[in-house]
PDB file of C-alpha atoms in Angstrom:
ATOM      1  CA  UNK W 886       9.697 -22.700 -11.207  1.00 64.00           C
ATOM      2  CA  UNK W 887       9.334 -20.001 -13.764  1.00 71.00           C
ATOM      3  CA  UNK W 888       5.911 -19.528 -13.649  1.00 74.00           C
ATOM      4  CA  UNK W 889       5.986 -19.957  -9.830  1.00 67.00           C
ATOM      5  CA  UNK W 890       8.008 -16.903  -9.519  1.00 76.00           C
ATOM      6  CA  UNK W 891       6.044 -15.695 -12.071  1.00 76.00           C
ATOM      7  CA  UNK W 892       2.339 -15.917 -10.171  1.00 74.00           C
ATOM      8  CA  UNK W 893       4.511 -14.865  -6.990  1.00 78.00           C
ATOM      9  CA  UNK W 894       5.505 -12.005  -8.863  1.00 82.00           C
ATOM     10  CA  UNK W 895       2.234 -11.053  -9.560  1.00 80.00           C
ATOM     11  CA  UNK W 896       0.606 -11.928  -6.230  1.00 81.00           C
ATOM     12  CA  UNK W 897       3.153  -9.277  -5.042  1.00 83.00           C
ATOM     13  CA  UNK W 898       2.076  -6.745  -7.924  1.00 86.00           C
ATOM     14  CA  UNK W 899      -1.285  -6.982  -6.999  1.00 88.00           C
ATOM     15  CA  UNK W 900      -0.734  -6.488  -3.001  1.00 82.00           C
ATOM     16  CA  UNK W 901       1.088  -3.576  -3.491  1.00 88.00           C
ATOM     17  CA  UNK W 902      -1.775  -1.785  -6.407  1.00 89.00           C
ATOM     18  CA  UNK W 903      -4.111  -1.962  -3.015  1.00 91.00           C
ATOM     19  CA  UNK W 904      -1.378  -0.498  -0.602  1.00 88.00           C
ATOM     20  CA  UNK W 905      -0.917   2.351  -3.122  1.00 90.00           C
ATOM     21  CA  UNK W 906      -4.546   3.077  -3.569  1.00 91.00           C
ATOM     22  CA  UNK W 907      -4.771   2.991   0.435  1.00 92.00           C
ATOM     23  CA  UNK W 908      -2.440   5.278   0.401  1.00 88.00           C
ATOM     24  CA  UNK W 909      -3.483   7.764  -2.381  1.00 90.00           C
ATOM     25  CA  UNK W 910      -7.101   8.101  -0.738  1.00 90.00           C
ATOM     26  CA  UNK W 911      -5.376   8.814   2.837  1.00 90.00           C
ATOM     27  CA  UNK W 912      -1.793   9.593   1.856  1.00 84.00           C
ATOM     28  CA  UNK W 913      -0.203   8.004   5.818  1.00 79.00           C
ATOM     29  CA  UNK W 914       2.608   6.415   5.725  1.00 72.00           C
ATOM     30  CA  UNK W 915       5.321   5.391   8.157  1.00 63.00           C
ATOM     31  CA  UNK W 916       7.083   8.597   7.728  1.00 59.00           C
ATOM     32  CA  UNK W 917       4.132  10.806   9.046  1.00 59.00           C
ATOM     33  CA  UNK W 918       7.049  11.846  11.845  1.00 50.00           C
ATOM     34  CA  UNK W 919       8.813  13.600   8.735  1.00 45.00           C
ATOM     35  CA  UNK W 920       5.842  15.246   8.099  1.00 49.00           C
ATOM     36  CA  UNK W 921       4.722  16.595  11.799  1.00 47.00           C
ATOM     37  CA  UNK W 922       5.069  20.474  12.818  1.00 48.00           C
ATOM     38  CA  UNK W 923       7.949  21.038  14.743  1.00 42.00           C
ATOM     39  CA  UNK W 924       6.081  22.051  18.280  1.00 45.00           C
ATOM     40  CA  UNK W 925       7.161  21.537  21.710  1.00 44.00           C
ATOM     41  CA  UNK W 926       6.259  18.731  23.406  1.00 49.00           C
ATOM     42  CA  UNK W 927       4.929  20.524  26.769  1.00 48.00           C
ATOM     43  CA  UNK W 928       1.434  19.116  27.408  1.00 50.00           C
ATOM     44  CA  UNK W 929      -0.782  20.043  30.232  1.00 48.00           C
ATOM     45  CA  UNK W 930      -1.757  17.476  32.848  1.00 41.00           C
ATOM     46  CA  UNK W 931      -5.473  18.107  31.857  1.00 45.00           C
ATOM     47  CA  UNK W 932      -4.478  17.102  28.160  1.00 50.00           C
ATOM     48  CA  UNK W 933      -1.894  14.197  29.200  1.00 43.00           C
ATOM     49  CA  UNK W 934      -2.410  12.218  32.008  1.00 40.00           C
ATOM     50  CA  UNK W 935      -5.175  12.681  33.665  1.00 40.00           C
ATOM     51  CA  UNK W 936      -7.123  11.832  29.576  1.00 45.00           C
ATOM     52  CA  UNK W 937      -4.580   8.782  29.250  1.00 45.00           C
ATOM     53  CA  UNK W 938      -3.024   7.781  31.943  1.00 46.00           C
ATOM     54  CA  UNK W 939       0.495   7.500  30.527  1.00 54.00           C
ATOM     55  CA  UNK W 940       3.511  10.045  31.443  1.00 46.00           C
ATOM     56  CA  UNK W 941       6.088   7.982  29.001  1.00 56.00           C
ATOM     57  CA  UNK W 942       6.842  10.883  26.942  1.00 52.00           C
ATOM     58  CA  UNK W 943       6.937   8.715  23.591  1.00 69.00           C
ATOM     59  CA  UNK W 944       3.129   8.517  23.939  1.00 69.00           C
ATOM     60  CA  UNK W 945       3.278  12.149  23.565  1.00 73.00           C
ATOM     61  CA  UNK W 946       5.367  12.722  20.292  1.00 81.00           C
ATOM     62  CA  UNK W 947       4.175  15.166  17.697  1.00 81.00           C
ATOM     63  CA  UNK W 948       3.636  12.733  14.994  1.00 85.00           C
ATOM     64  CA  UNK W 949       1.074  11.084  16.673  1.00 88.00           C
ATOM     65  CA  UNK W 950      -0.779  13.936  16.957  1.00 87.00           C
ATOM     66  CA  UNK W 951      -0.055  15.067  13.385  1.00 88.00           C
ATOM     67  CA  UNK W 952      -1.491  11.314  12.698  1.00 91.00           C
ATOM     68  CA  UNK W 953      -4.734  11.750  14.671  1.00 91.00           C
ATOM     69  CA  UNK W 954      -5.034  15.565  13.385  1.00 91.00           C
ATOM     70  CA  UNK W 955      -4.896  13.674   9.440  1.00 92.00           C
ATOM     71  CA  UNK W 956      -7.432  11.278  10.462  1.00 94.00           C
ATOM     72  CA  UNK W 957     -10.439  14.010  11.048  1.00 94.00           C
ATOM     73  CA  UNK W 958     -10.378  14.320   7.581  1.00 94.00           C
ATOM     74  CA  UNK W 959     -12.311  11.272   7.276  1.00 95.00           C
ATOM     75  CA  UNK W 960     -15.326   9.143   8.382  1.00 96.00           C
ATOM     76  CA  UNK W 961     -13.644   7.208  11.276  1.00 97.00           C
ATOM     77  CA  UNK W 962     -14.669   4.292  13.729  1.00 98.00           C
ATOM     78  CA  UNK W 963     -13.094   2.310  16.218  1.00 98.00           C
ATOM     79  CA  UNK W 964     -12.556  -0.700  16.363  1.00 97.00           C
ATOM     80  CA  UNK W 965     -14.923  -2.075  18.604  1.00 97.00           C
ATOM     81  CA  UNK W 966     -17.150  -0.257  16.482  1.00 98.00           C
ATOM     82  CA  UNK W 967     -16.250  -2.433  13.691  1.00 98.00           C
ATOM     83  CA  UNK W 968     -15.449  -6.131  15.175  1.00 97.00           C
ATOM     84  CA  UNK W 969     -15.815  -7.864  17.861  1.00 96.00           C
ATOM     85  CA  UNK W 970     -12.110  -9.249  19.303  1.00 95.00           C
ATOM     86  CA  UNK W 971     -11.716 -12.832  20.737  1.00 94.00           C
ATOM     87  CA  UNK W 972      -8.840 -13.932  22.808  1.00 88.00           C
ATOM     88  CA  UNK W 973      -7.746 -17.786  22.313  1.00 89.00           C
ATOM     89  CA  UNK W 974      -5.316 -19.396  24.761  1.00 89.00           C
ATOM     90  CA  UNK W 975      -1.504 -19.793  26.212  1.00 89.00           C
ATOM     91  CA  UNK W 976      -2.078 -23.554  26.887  1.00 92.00           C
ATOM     92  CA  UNK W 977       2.110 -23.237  27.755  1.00 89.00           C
ATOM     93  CA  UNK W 978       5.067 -25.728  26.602  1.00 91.00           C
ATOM     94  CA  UNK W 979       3.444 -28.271  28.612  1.00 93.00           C
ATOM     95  CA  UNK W 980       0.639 -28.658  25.854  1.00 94.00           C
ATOM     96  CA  UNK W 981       2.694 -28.498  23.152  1.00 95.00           C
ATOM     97  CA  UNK W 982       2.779 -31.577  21.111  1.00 94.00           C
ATOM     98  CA  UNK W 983       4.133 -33.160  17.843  1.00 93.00           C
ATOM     99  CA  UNK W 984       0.824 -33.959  16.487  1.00 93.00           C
ATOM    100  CA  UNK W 985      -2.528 -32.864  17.281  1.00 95.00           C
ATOM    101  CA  UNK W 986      -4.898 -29.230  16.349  1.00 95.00           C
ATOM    102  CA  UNK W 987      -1.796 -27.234  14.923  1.00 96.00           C
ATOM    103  CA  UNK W 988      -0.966 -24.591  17.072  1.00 97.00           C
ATOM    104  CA  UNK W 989      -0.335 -20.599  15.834  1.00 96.00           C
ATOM    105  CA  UNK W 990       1.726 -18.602  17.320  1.00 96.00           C
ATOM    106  CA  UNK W 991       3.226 -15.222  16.218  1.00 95.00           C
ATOM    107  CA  UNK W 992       5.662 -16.292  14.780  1.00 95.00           C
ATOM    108  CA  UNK W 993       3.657 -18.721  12.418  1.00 96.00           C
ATOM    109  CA  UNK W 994       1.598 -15.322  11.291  1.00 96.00           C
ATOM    110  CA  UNK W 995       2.086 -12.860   8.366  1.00 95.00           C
ATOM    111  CA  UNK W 996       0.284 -10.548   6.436  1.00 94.00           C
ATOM    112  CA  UNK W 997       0.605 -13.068   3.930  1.00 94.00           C
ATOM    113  CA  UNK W 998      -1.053 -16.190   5.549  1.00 93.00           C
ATOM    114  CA  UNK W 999      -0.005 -19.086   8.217  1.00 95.00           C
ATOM    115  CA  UNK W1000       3.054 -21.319   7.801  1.00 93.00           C
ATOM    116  CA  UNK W1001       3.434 -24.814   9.161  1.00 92.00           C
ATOM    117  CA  UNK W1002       3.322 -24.473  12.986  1.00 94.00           C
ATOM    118  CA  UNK W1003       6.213 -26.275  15.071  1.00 92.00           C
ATOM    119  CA  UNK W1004       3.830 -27.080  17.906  1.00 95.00           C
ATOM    120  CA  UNK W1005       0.431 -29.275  17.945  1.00 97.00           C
ATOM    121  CA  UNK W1006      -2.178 -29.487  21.170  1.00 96.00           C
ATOM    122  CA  UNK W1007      -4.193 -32.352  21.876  1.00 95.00           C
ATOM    123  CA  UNK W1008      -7.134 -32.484  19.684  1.00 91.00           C
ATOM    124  CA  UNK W1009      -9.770 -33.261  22.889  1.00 92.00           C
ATOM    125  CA  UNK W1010      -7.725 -31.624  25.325  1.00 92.00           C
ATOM    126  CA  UNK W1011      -8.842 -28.045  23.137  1.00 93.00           C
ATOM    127  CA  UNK W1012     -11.971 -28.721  21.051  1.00 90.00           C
ATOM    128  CA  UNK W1013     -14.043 -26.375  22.554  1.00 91.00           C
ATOM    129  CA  UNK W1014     -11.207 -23.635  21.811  1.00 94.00           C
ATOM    130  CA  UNK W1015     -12.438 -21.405  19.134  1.00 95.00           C
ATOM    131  CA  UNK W1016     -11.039 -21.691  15.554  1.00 96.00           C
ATOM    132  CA  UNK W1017     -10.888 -19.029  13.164  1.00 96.00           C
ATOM    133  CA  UNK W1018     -13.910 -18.955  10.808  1.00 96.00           C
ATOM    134  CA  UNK W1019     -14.468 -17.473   7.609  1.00 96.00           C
ATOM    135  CA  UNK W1020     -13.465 -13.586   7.165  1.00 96.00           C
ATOM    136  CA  UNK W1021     -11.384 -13.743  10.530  1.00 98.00           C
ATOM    137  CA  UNK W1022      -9.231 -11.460  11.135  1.00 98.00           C
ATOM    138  CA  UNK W1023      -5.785 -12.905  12.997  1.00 98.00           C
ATOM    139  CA  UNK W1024      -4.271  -9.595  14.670  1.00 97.00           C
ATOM    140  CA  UNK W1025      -1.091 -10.160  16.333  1.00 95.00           C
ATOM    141  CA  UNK W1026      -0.648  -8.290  20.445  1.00 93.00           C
ATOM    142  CA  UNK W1027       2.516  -9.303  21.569  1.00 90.00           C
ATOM    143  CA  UNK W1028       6.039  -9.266  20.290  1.00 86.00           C
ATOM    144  CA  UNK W1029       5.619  -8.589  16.922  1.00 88.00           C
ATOM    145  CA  UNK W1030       2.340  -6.430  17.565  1.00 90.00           C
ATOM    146  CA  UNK W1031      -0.079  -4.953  14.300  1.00 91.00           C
ATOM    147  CA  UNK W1032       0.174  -8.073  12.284  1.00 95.00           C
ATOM    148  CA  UNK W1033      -3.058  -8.838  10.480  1.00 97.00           C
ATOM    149  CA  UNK W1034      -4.038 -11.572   8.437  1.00 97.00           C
ATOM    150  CA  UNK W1035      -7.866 -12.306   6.843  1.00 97.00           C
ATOM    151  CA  UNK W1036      -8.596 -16.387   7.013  1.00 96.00           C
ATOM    152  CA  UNK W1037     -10.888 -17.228   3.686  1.00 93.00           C
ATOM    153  CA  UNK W1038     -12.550 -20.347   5.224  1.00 94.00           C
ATOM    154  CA  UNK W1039     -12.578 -21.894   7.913  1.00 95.00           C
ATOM    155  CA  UNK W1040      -9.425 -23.373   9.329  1.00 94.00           C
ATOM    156  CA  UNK W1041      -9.113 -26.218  12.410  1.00 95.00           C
ATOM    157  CA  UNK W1042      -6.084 -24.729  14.026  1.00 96.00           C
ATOM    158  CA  UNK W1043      -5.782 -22.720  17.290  1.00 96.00           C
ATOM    159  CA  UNK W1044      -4.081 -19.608  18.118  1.00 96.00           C
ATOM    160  CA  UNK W1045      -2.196 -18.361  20.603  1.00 95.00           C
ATOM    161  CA  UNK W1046      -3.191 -16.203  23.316  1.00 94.00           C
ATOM    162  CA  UNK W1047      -1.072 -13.406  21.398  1.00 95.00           C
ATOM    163  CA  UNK W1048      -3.696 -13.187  18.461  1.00 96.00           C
ATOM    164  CA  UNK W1049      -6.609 -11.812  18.701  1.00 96.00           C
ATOM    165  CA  UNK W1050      -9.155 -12.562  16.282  1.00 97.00           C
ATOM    166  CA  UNK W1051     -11.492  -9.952  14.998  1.00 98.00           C
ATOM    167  CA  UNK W1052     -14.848 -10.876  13.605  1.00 97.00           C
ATOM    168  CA  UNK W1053     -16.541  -7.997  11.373  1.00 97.00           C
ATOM    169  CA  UNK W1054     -19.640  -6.868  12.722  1.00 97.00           C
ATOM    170  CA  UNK W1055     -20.209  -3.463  10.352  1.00 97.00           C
ATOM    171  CA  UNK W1056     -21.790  -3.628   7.253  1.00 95.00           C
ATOM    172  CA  UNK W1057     -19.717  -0.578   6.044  1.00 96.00           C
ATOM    173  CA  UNK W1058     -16.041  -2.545   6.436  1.00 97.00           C
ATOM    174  CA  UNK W1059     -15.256  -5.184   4.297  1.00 97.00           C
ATOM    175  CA  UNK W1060     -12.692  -7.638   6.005  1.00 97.00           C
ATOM    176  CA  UNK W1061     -10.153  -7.355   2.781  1.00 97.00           C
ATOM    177  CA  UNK W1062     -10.300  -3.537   3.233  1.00 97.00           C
ATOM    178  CA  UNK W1063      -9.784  -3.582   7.220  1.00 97.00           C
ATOM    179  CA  UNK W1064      -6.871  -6.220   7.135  1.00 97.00           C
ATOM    180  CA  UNK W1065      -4.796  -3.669   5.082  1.00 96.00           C
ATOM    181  CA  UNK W1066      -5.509  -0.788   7.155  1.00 97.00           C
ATOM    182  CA  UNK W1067      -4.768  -2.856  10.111  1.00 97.00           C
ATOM    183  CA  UNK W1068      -0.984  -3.354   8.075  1.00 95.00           C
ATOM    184  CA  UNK W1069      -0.664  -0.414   7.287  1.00 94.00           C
ATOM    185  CA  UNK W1070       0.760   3.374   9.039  1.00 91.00           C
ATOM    186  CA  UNK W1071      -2.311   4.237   9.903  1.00 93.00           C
ATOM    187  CA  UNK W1072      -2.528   1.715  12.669  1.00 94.00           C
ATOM    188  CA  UNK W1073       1.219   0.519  12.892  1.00 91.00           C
ATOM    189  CA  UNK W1074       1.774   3.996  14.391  1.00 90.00           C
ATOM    190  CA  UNK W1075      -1.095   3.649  16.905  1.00 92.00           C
ATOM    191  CA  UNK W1076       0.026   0.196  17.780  1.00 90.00           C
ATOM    192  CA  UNK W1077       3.564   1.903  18.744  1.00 86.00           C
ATOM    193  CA  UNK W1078       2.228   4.447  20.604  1.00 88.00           C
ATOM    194  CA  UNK W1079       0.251   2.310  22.726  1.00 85.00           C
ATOM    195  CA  UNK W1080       2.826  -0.460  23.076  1.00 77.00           C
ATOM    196  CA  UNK W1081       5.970   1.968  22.937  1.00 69.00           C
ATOM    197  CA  UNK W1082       8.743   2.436  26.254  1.00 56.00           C
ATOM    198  CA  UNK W1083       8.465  -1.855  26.956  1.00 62.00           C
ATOM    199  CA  UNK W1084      11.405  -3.952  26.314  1.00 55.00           C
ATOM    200  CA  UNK W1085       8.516  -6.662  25.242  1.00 61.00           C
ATOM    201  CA  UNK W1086       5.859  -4.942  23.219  1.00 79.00           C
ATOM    202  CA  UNK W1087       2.474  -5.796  24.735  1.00 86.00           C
ATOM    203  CA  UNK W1088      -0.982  -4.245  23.039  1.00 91.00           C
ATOM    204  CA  UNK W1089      -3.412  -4.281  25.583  1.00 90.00           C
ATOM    205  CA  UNK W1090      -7.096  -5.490  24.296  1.00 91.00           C
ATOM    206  CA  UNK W1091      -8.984  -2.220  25.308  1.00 93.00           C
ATOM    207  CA  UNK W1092      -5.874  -0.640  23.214  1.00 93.00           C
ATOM    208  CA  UNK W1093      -6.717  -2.253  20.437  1.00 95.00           C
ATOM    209  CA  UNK W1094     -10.952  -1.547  20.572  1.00 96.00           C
ATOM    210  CA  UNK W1095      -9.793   2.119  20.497  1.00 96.00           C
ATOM    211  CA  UNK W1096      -7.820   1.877  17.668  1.00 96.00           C
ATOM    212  CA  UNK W1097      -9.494   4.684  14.774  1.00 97.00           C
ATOM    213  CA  UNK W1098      -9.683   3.206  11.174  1.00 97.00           C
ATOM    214  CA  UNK W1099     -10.724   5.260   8.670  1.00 97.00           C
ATOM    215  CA  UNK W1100     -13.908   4.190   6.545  1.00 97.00           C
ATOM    216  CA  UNK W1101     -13.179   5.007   3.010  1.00 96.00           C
ATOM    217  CA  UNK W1102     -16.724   4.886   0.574  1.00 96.00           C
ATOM    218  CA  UNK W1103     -17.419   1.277  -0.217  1.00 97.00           C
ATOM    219  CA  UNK W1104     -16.670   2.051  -3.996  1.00 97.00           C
ATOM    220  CA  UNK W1105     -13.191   2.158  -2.535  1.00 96.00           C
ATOM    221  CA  UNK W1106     -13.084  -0.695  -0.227  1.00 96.00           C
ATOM    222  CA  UNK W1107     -14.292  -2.659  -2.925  1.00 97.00           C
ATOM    223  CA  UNK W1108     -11.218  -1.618  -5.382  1.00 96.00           C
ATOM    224  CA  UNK W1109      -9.060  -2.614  -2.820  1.00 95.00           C
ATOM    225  CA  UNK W1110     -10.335  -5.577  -2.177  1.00 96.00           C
ATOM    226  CA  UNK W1111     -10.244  -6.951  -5.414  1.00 95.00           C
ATOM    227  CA  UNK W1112      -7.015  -6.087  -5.566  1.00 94.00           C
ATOM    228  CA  UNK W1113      -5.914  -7.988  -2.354  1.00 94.00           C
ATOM    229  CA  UNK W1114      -7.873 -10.734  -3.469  1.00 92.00           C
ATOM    230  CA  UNK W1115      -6.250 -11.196  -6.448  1.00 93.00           C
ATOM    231  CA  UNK W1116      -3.014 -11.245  -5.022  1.00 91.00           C
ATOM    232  CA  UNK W1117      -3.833 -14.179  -3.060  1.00 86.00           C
ATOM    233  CA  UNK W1118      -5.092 -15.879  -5.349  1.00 87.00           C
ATOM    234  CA  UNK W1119      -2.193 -15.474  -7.088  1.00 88.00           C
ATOM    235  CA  UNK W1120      -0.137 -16.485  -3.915  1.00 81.00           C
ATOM    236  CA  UNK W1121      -2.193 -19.917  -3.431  1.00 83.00           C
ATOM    237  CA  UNK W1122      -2.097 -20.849  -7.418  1.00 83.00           C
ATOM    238  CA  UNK W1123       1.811 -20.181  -6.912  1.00 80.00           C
ATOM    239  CA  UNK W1124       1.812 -22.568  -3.413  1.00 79.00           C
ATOM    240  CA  UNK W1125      -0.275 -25.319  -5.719  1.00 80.00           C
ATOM    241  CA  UNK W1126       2.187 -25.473  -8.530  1.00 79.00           C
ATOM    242  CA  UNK W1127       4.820 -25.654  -6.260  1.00 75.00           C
ATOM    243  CA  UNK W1128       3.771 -28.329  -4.455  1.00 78.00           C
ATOM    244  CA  UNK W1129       2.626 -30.581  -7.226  1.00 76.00           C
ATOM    245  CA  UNK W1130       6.765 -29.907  -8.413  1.00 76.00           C
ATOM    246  CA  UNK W1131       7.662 -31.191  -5.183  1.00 75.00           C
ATOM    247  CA  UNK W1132       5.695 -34.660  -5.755  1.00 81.00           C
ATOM    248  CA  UNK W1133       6.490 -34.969  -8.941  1.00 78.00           C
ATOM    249  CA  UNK W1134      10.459 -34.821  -8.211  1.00 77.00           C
ATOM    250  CA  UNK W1135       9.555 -37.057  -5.247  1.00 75.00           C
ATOM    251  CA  UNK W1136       7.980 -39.605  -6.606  1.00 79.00           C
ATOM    252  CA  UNK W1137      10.720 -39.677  -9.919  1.00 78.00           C
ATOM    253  CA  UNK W1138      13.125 -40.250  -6.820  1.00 82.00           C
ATOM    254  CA  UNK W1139      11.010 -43.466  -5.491  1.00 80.00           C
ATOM    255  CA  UNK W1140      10.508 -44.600  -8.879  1.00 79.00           C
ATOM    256  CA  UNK W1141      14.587 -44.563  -9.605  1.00 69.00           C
TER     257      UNK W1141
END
């Protein structure tokens, strides 16, 4: 266990070197509001509704502004721009199953990976359902919305209909480097101003192509990937050790 916690440790070291690098080259964080001018919120129609179509006056708070006003100080793209997004299904409860294609929901996602699902579907009911692939992007819409997580390889499960998955179409973006701006302020306060005033957050698709990331130079991206790389590798050496404990102390049990 002590050099589980150790490689854990480290995984978590490593994660947080990239989010502090992020954040030195763009210096956003979730406490932008802190940081915005004091102004009054009076907007013209021209310059509210009739541009966004919302009159919820959260969509309208100075920070996000302030936000938007930091962002011109770099390259920017969108990100339809960037990826292409893919909706999976909502097969609903009917589906569900104790065996079968494991089935992600949001609540199975984290920036840190997938845990064990509590729901299967039908393996031949949903094979043509697409899968994530390698450098996949898992971005969560509902509920818990702004929830990113990059897939290394290929993996034979399906997601919900809540997940979008993101497929890197821009040369410039490296998948590592996107995932973390996708967890980070920068677009955690875009995904609350688009989803903000509903008792059940919902991030509409076409939200989420306009969504402005910020394209640091590649030397950059690159740094940060490493780093985020490392971590989990760190993370999945720690999950491999921990494992083989388990079967070891299982397998003492059988033997006694």
């Amino acid at each position: 266990m002590l050099i589980y916690n150790k490689l854990q440790a480290g995984a978590l070291k490593e994660w947080n070197k990239a989010v502090w690098s992020l954040f030195t080259e763009i210096g956003i964080t979730s406490y932008i509001d802190a940081k915005a001018p004091i102004v009054s919120a009076y907007k013209k129609l021209s310059n509210s509704f009739l541009k966004s179509g919302r009159l919820d006056a959260e969509y309208y708070q100075p920070k996000y502004d302030h936000l938007f006003s930091e962002l011109k100080r770099f390259k920017t793209k969108t990100i339809k721009q960037i990826a292409t997004p893919s909706k999976s299904i909502e097969p609903g409860s009917e589906a569900y199953r104790e065996k079968g294609i494991p089935f992600i929901r949001v609540a199975d996602l984290s920036k840190f990976g997938l845990s064990e699902p509590a729901v299967y579907l039908d393996e031949l009911e949903f094979k043509d359902t697409i899968r994530p692939q390698k450098d996949t992007i898992l971005l969560s819409k509902d509920g818990s919305v702004g929830i990113a997580y990059k897939v290394d390889e290929p993996v034979d499960v399906i997601t919900s209909g809540a997940i979008v998955h993101l497929n890197i179409t821009d040369k410039e973006v490296l998948p590592d480097y996107l995932t973390l701006v996708l967890n980070s302020a920068i677009v955690k306060l875009q995904a609350e101003r688009d989803a903000g005033g509903s008792i059940i957050q919902h991030w509409k698709p076409s939200e989420i192509e306009e969504v402005i990331i910020p394209i640091l130079p590649m030397a950059n991206q690159i740094k940060i990937s490493e780093m985020l790389q490392q971590s989990f590798s760190l993370r999945k050496e720690s999950k491999r050790l921990l494992q083989e404990a388990i079967q070891i102390v299982e397998t003492a049990i059988k033997e006694n």
